Amino acid sequence: MELLFITLAGAVIGLAARYLLPHRHTHGSALMPAIGVIVSAVLWEGLTWIGLKWDAGWIWVLTLVGTAAIVVIADLVVGRLRTTHDANLLATLSKASPIPAR
């Protein structure tokens, strides 16, 4: 049951990142919430495997803070890469010779 709650929290963190961070126009609307869900589930499971109990406060704090950090980093990296790629593609397409008329 706690895994459901933590993945829901990951989705909310990803949704908040989607609308609070500057690169929302460079990726789809479900990417950051999906990353939040995946990261929170993986962190939660990893922390339970190393021995943290689900009813302890540290597992919740570490999972939520870790999820937020990774979602922010992912948004910034994806946004920067996409902006750079789009600018390079526009420059390449702008330099291309026009198609000759028949």
Coordinates of C-alpha atoms in Angstrom, one line a residue:
M1 CA 0.0 0.0 0.0
E2 CA 2.9 2.4 0.8
L3 CA 4.3 1.8 -2.7
L4 CA 1.0 3.1 -4.1
F5 CA 1.2 6.2 -2.0
I6 CA 4.9 6.9 -2.8
T7 CA 4.3 6.4 -6.6
L8 CA 1.3 8.8 -6.4
A9 CA 3.6 11.3 -4.6
G10 CA 6.2 10.8 -7.4
A11 CA 3.5 11.5 -10.0
V12 CA 2.6 14.7 -8.2
I13 CA 6.2 15.8 -7.9
G14 CA 6.6 15.1 -11.7
L15 CA 3.5 17.1 -12.4
A16 CA 4.6 20.0 -10.3
A17 CA 8.0 19.9 -12.1
R18 CA 6.2 19.9 -15.4
Y19 CA 4.5 23.2 -14.7
L20 CA 7.0 24.9 -12.4
L21 CA 10.2 24.4 -14.4
P22 CA 11.1 26.4 -17.5
H23 CA 11.4 23.7 -20.2
R24 CA 7.8 22.5 -20.4
H25 CA 7.5 23.3 -24.1
T26 CA 10.3 20.9 -25.0
H27 CA 8.7 17.6 -23.9
G28 CA 5.4 15.9 -23.6
S29 CA 3.0 16.4 -20.7
A30 CA 3.4 12.9 -19.3
L31 CA 7.2 12.6 -19.3
M32 CA 8.0 14.3 -16.0
P33 CA 5.1 12.6 -14.1
A34 CA 6.2 9.2 -15.6
I35 CA 9.8 9.8 -14.5
G36 CA 8.5 10.8 -11.0
V37 CA 6.6 7.5 -10.7
I38 CA 9.4 5.4 -11.9
V39 CA 12.1 7.0 -9.8
S40 CA 10.0 7.0 -6.7
A41 CA 9.1 3.3 -7.1
V42 CA 12.8 2.4 -7.7
L43 CA 14.1 4.4 -4.8
W44 CA 11.4 3.1 -2.5
E45 CA 12.2 -0.5 -3.4
G46 CA 15.9 0.1 -3.2
L47 CA 15.7 1.6 0.2
T48 CA 13.5 -1.3 1.5
W49 CA 16.0 -3.8 0.1
I50 CA 18.8 -2.1 2.0
G51 CA 16.8 -2.4 5.2
L52 CA 14.8 0.7 5.8
K53 CA 11.4 0.0 7.2
W54 CA 8.3 1.4 5.5
D55 CA 7.0 3.0 8.7
A56 CA 10.2 4.9 9.4
G57 CA 10.3 8.5 8.4
W58 CA 13.7 8.4 6.6
I59 CA 12.5 6.2 3.8
W60 CA 9.8 8.7 3.0
V61 CA 12.1 11.7 3.2
L62 CA 14.9 10.1 1.1
T63 CA 12.4 8.8 -1.5
L64 CA 10.6 12.1 -1.9
V65 CA 13.7 14.3 -1.9
G66 CA 15.5 11.9 -4.2
T67 CA 12.6 11.9 -6.6
A68 CA 12.3 15.6 -6.7
A69 CA 16.0 16.0 -7.3
I70 CA 16.1 13.5 -10.2
V71 CA 12.9 14.9 -11.8
V72 CA 14.4 18.4 -11.7
I73 CA 17.7 17.2 -13.2
A74 CA 15.8 15.2 -15.9
D75 CA 13.7 18.2 -16.8
L76 CA 16.7 20.5 -17.1
V77 CA 18.8 18.0 -19.1
V78 CA 16.0 17.1 -21.5
G79 CA 15.0 20.7 -22.0
R80 CA 18.6 21.8 -22.7
L81 CA 19.3 18.8 -25.0
R82 CA 16.0 19.3 -26.9
T83 CA 16.6 23.1 -27.3
T84 CA 20.1 22.5 -28.6
H85 CA 19.0 19.8 -31.0
D86 CA 16.1 21.9 -32.3
A87 CA 18.4 24.9 -32.9
N88 CA 21.0 22.7 -34.7
L89 CA 18.3 21.1 -36.8
L90 CA 16.9 24.5 -37.7
A91 CA 20.3 25.8 -38.7
T92 CA 20.9 22.7 -40.8
L93 CA 17.6 22.9 -42.5
S94 CA 18.0 26.7 -43.1
K95 CA 21.4 26.1 -44.9
A96 CA 19.9 23.4 -47.2
S97 CA 19.6 24.3 -50.8
P98 CA 16.0 24.7 -52.0
I99 CA 14.4 22.0 -54.2
P100 CA 14.7 22.9 -57.9
A101 CA 11.5 23.7 -59.6
R102 CA 10.4 21.5 -62.5

